Amino acid sequence: MGLSDRNQRGFKRLLRSFVFASHGLKHVLEREQNMQIHLVSAIVVFAAAWWLAIPLDHWLILLLLIAGMFSLEIMNTAIERTVDLYTQEFHPLAKRAKDVAAAAVFVYGVFAVIIGLIIFGPPLYQLLFS
C-alpha cells in the first residue's frame, strides 16, 4: 500500500487491503514448497475427518490448527523475505532470524500433530479393532 493510500478511508481502502492480502496468499501457495505441503496435509486431514465422522467440536479444533499453521508459515515466509531484502550475504543474525521463525512453525507443527493424534486416535482405533 502506497503512502497516499494510508489517508484513504472507507470501502475502497478495505477492498484494496483484501486484494493485497490475496496476492500474498497466492504467492506463498504458488512458490513456497512448505505451504504446498501444509495445503495437501490439510486436505488429507479434512478428508480423514469427514471419513471418520469426527464430531463438530473436533472439526473446529482442526480448523484452528490448520489456520494457525497456514498463518505461521506465511509469517515465516515474510520474515525470510525481509531478511533476504536486508542482506544477500551470510550473516549470523540473519541466519538466526530465519532459524527462529522456522522453529516457530516447527513447534506449532509438533503440537498440531499431537493434537491430531488425540483427535484421530480413538476413531481409528475403534475402526481397526472393533
mmCIF file of C-alpha atoms in Angstrom:
data_model
loop_
_atom_site.group_PDB
_atom_site.id
_atom_site.type_symbol
_atom_site.label_atom_id
_atom_site.label_comp_id
_atom_site.label_asym_id
_atom_site.label_seq_id
_atom_site.Cartn_x
_atom_site.Cartn_y
_atom_site.Cartn_z
ATOM 1 C CA MET A 1 0.000 0.000 0.000
ATOM 2 C CA GLY A 2 1.471 3.349 -1.028
ATOM 3 C CA LEU A 3 1.815 6.377 1.220
ATOM 4 C CA SER A 4 -1.146 8.107 -0.445
ATOM 5 C CA ASP A 5 -3.346 5.095 0.358
ATOM 6 C CA ARG A 6 -2.778 5.459 4.092
ATOM 7 C CA ASN A 7 -5.018 8.517 4.243
ATOM 8 C CA GLN A 8 -7.868 6.901 2.325
ATOM 9 C CA ARG A 9 -10.906 5.765 4.265
ATOM 10 C CA GLY A 10 -13.800 3.551 3.517
ATOM 11 C CA PHE A 11 -14.700 0.602 1.407
ATOM 12 C CA LYS A 12 -12.171 1.218 -1.385
ATOM 13 C CA ARG A 13 -9.236 1.064 1.033
ATOM 14 C CA LEU A 14 -10.675 -2.036 2.713
ATOM 15 C CA LEU A 15 -11.155 -3.739 -0.644
ATOM 16 C CA ARG A 16 -7.584 -2.921 -1.688
ATOM 17 C CA SER A 17 -6.241 -4.439 1.534
ATOM 18 C CA PHE A 18 -8.060 -7.691 0.723
ATOM 19 C CA VAL A 19 -6.619 -7.627 -2.805
ATOM 20 C CA PHE A 20 -3.086 -7.187 -1.437
ATOM 21 C CA ALA A 21 -3.630 -9.993 1.075
ATOM 22 C CA SER A 22 -4.847 -12.284 -1.697
ATOM 23 C CA HIS A 23 -1.682 -11.509 -3.679
ATOM 24 C CA GLY A 24 0.400 -12.584 -0.680
ATOM 25 C CA LEU A 25 -1.614 -15.781 -0.265
ATOM 26 C CA LYS A 26 -1.279 -16.565 -3.971
ATOM 27 C CA HIS A 27 2.476 -16.011 -3.735
ATOM 28 C CA VAL A 28 3.014 -18.450 -0.865
ATOM 29 C CA LEU A 29 0.711 -21.064 -2.387
ATOM 30 C CA GLU A 30 2.494 -20.910 -5.755
ATOM 31 C CA ARG A 31 6.105 -20.539 -4.640
ATOM 32 C CA GLU A 32 6.590 -21.925 -1.149
ATOM 33 C CA GLN A 33 7.033 -25.684 -1.024
ATOM 34 C CA ASN A 34 6.281 -25.902 2.704
ATOM 35 C CA MET A 35 2.994 -24.084 2.225
ATOM 36 C CA GLN A 36 2.077 -26.511 -0.546
ATOM 37 C CA ILE A 37 2.852 -29.405 1.812
ATOM 38 C CA HIS A 38 0.667 -27.809 4.501
ATOM 39 C CA LEU A 39 -2.168 -27.399 2.000
ATOM 40 C CA VAL A 40 -2.022 -31.043 0.912
ATOM 41 C CA SER A 41 -1.829 -32.108 4.557
ATOM 42 C CA ALA A 42 -4.897 -30.020 5.365
ATOM 43 C CA ILE A 43 -6.852 -31.656 2.543
ATOM 44 C CA VAL A 44 -5.855 -35.107 3.848
ATOM 45 C CA VAL A 45 -6.874 -34.131 7.389
ATOM 46 C CA PHE A 46 -10.257 -32.825 6.191
ATOM 47 C CA ALA A 47 -10.864 -35.994 4.154
ATOM 48 C CA ALA A 48 -9.959 -38.197 7.128
ATOM 49 C CA ALA A 49 -12.149 -36.149 9.471
ATOM 50 C CA TRP A 50 -15.089 -36.497 7.096
ATOM 51 C CA TRP A 51 -14.470 -40.236 6.574
ATOM 52 C CA LEU A 52 -14.212 -40.895 10.322
ATOM 53 C CA ALA A 53 -17.238 -38.672 11.104
ATOM 54 C CA ILE A 54 -15.258 -36.542 13.541
ATOM 55 C CA PRO A 55 -17.563 -34.544 15.864
ATOM 56 C CA LEU A 56 -18.135 -30.840 15.222
ATOM 57 C CA ASP A 57 -16.098 -29.638 18.194
ATOM 58 C CA HIS A 58 -13.097 -31.590 16.902
ATOM 59 C CA TRP A 59 -13.620 -30.101 13.423
ATOM 60 C CA LEU A 60 -13.363 -26.648 14.993
ATOM 61 C CA ILE A 61 -10.084 -27.597 16.670
ATOM 62 C CA LEU A 62 -8.745 -28.951 13.368
ATOM 63 C CA LEU A 63 -9.753 -25.739 11.579
ATOM 64 C CA LEU A 64 -7.950 -23.644 14.198
ATOM 65 C CA LEU A 65 -4.836 -25.809 13.972
ATOM 66 C CA ILE A 66 -4.745 -25.611 10.182
ATOM 67 C CA ALA A 67 -5.399 -21.865 10.108
ATOM 68 C CA GLY A 68 -2.660 -21.376 12.700
ATOM 69 C CA MET A 69 -0.201 -23.436 10.667
ATOM 70 C CA PHE A 70 -1.008 -21.527 7.473
ATOM 71 C CA SER A 71 -0.628 -18.211 9.301
ATOM 72 C CA LEU A 72 2.693 -19.158 10.859
ATOM 73 C CA GLU A 73 4.053 -20.392 7.539
ATOM 74 C CA ILE A 74 3.017 -17.107 5.914
ATOM 75 C CA MET A 75 4.726 -15.102 8.692
ATOM 76 C CA ASN A 76 7.825 -17.292 8.365
ATOM 77 C CA THR A 77 7.938 -16.514 4.650
ATOM 78 C CA ALA A 78 7.538 -12.787 5.350
ATOM 79 C CA ILE A 79 10.418 -12.866 7.833
ATOM 80 C CA GLU A 80 12.627 -14.795 5.409
ATOM 81 C CA ARG A 81 11.920 -12.362 2.566
ATOM 82 C CA THR A 82 12.570 -9.358 4.818
ATOM 83 C CA VAL A 83 15.916 -10.809 5.908
ATOM 84 C CA ASP A 84 16.768 -11.544 2.260
ATOM 85 C CA LEU A 85 15.935 -7.938 1.389
ATOM 86 C CA TYR A 86 18.362 -6.727 4.030
ATOM 87 C CA THR A 87 21.296 -8.927 3.094
ATOM 88 C CA GLN A 88 22.191 -11.491 0.430
ATOM 89 C CA GLU A 89 25.445 -12.327 2.199
ATOM 90 C CA PHE A 90 25.717 -14.736 5.099
ATOM 91 C CA HIS A 91 25.245 -13.046 8.426
ATOM 92 C CA PRO A 92 24.855 -14.937 11.699
ATOM 93 C CA LEU A 93 21.958 -12.732 12.855
ATOM 94 C CA ALA A 94 20.150 -13.175 9.531
ATOM 95 C CA LYS A 95 20.534 -16.936 9.893
ATOM 96 C CA ARG A 96 19.330 -16.739 13.487
ATOM 97 C CA ALA A 97 16.218 -14.767 12.494
ATOM 98 C CA LYS A 98 15.343 -17.303 9.794
ATOM 99 C CA ASP A 99 16.026 -20.261 12.085
ATOM 100 C CA VAL A 100 13.897 -18.859 14.888
ATOM 101 C CA ALA A 101 11.000 -18.132 12.514
ATOM 102 C CA ALA A 102 11.236 -21.696 11.180
ATOM 103 C CA ALA A 103 11.348 -23.007 14.757
ATOM 104 C CA ALA A 104 8.005 -21.337 15.478
ATOM 105 C CA VAL A 105 6.444 -23.266 12.589
ATOM 106 C CA PHE A 106 8.134 -26.478 13.735
ATOM 107 C CA VAL A 107 6.954 -26.202 17.357
ATOM 108 C CA TYR A 108 3.397 -25.459 16.269
ATOM 109 C CA GLY A 109 3.533 -28.383 13.844
ATOM 110 C CA VAL A 110 4.675 -30.819 16.522
ATOM 111 C CA PHE A 111 1.825 -29.837 18.812
ATOM 112 C CA ALA A 112 -0.661 -29.897 15.920
ATOM 113 C CA VAL A 113 0.376 -33.494 15.190
ATOM 114 C CA ILE A 114 -0.010 -34.432 18.866
ATOM 115 C CA ILE A 115 -3.487 -32.895 18.964
ATOM 116 C CA GLY A 116 -4.309 -34.625 15.671
ATOM 117 C CA LEU A 117 -3.312 -37.972 17.173
ATOM 118 C CA ILE A 118 -5.563 -37.303 20.157
ATOM 119 C CA ILE A 119 -8.476 -36.424 17.853
ATOM 120 C CA PHE A 120 -7.981 -39.197 15.285
ATOM 121 C CA GLY A 121 -6.646 -41.904 17.594
ATOM 122 C CA PRO A 122 -9.898 -43.135 19.182
ATOM 123 C CA PRO A 123 -11.949 -43.325 15.953
ATOM 124 C CA LEU A 124 -9.087 -45.045 14.127
ATOM 125 C CA TYR A 125 -8.614 -47.497 16.997
ATOM 126 C CA GLN A 126 -12.334 -48.250 17.005
ATOM 127 C CA LEU A 127 -12.363 -48.728 13.224
ATOM 128 C CA LEU A 128 -9.348 -51.032 13.219
ATOM 129 C CA PHE A 129 -10.058 -53.114 16.314
ATOM 130 C CA SER A 130 -13.850 -53.348 16.530
#
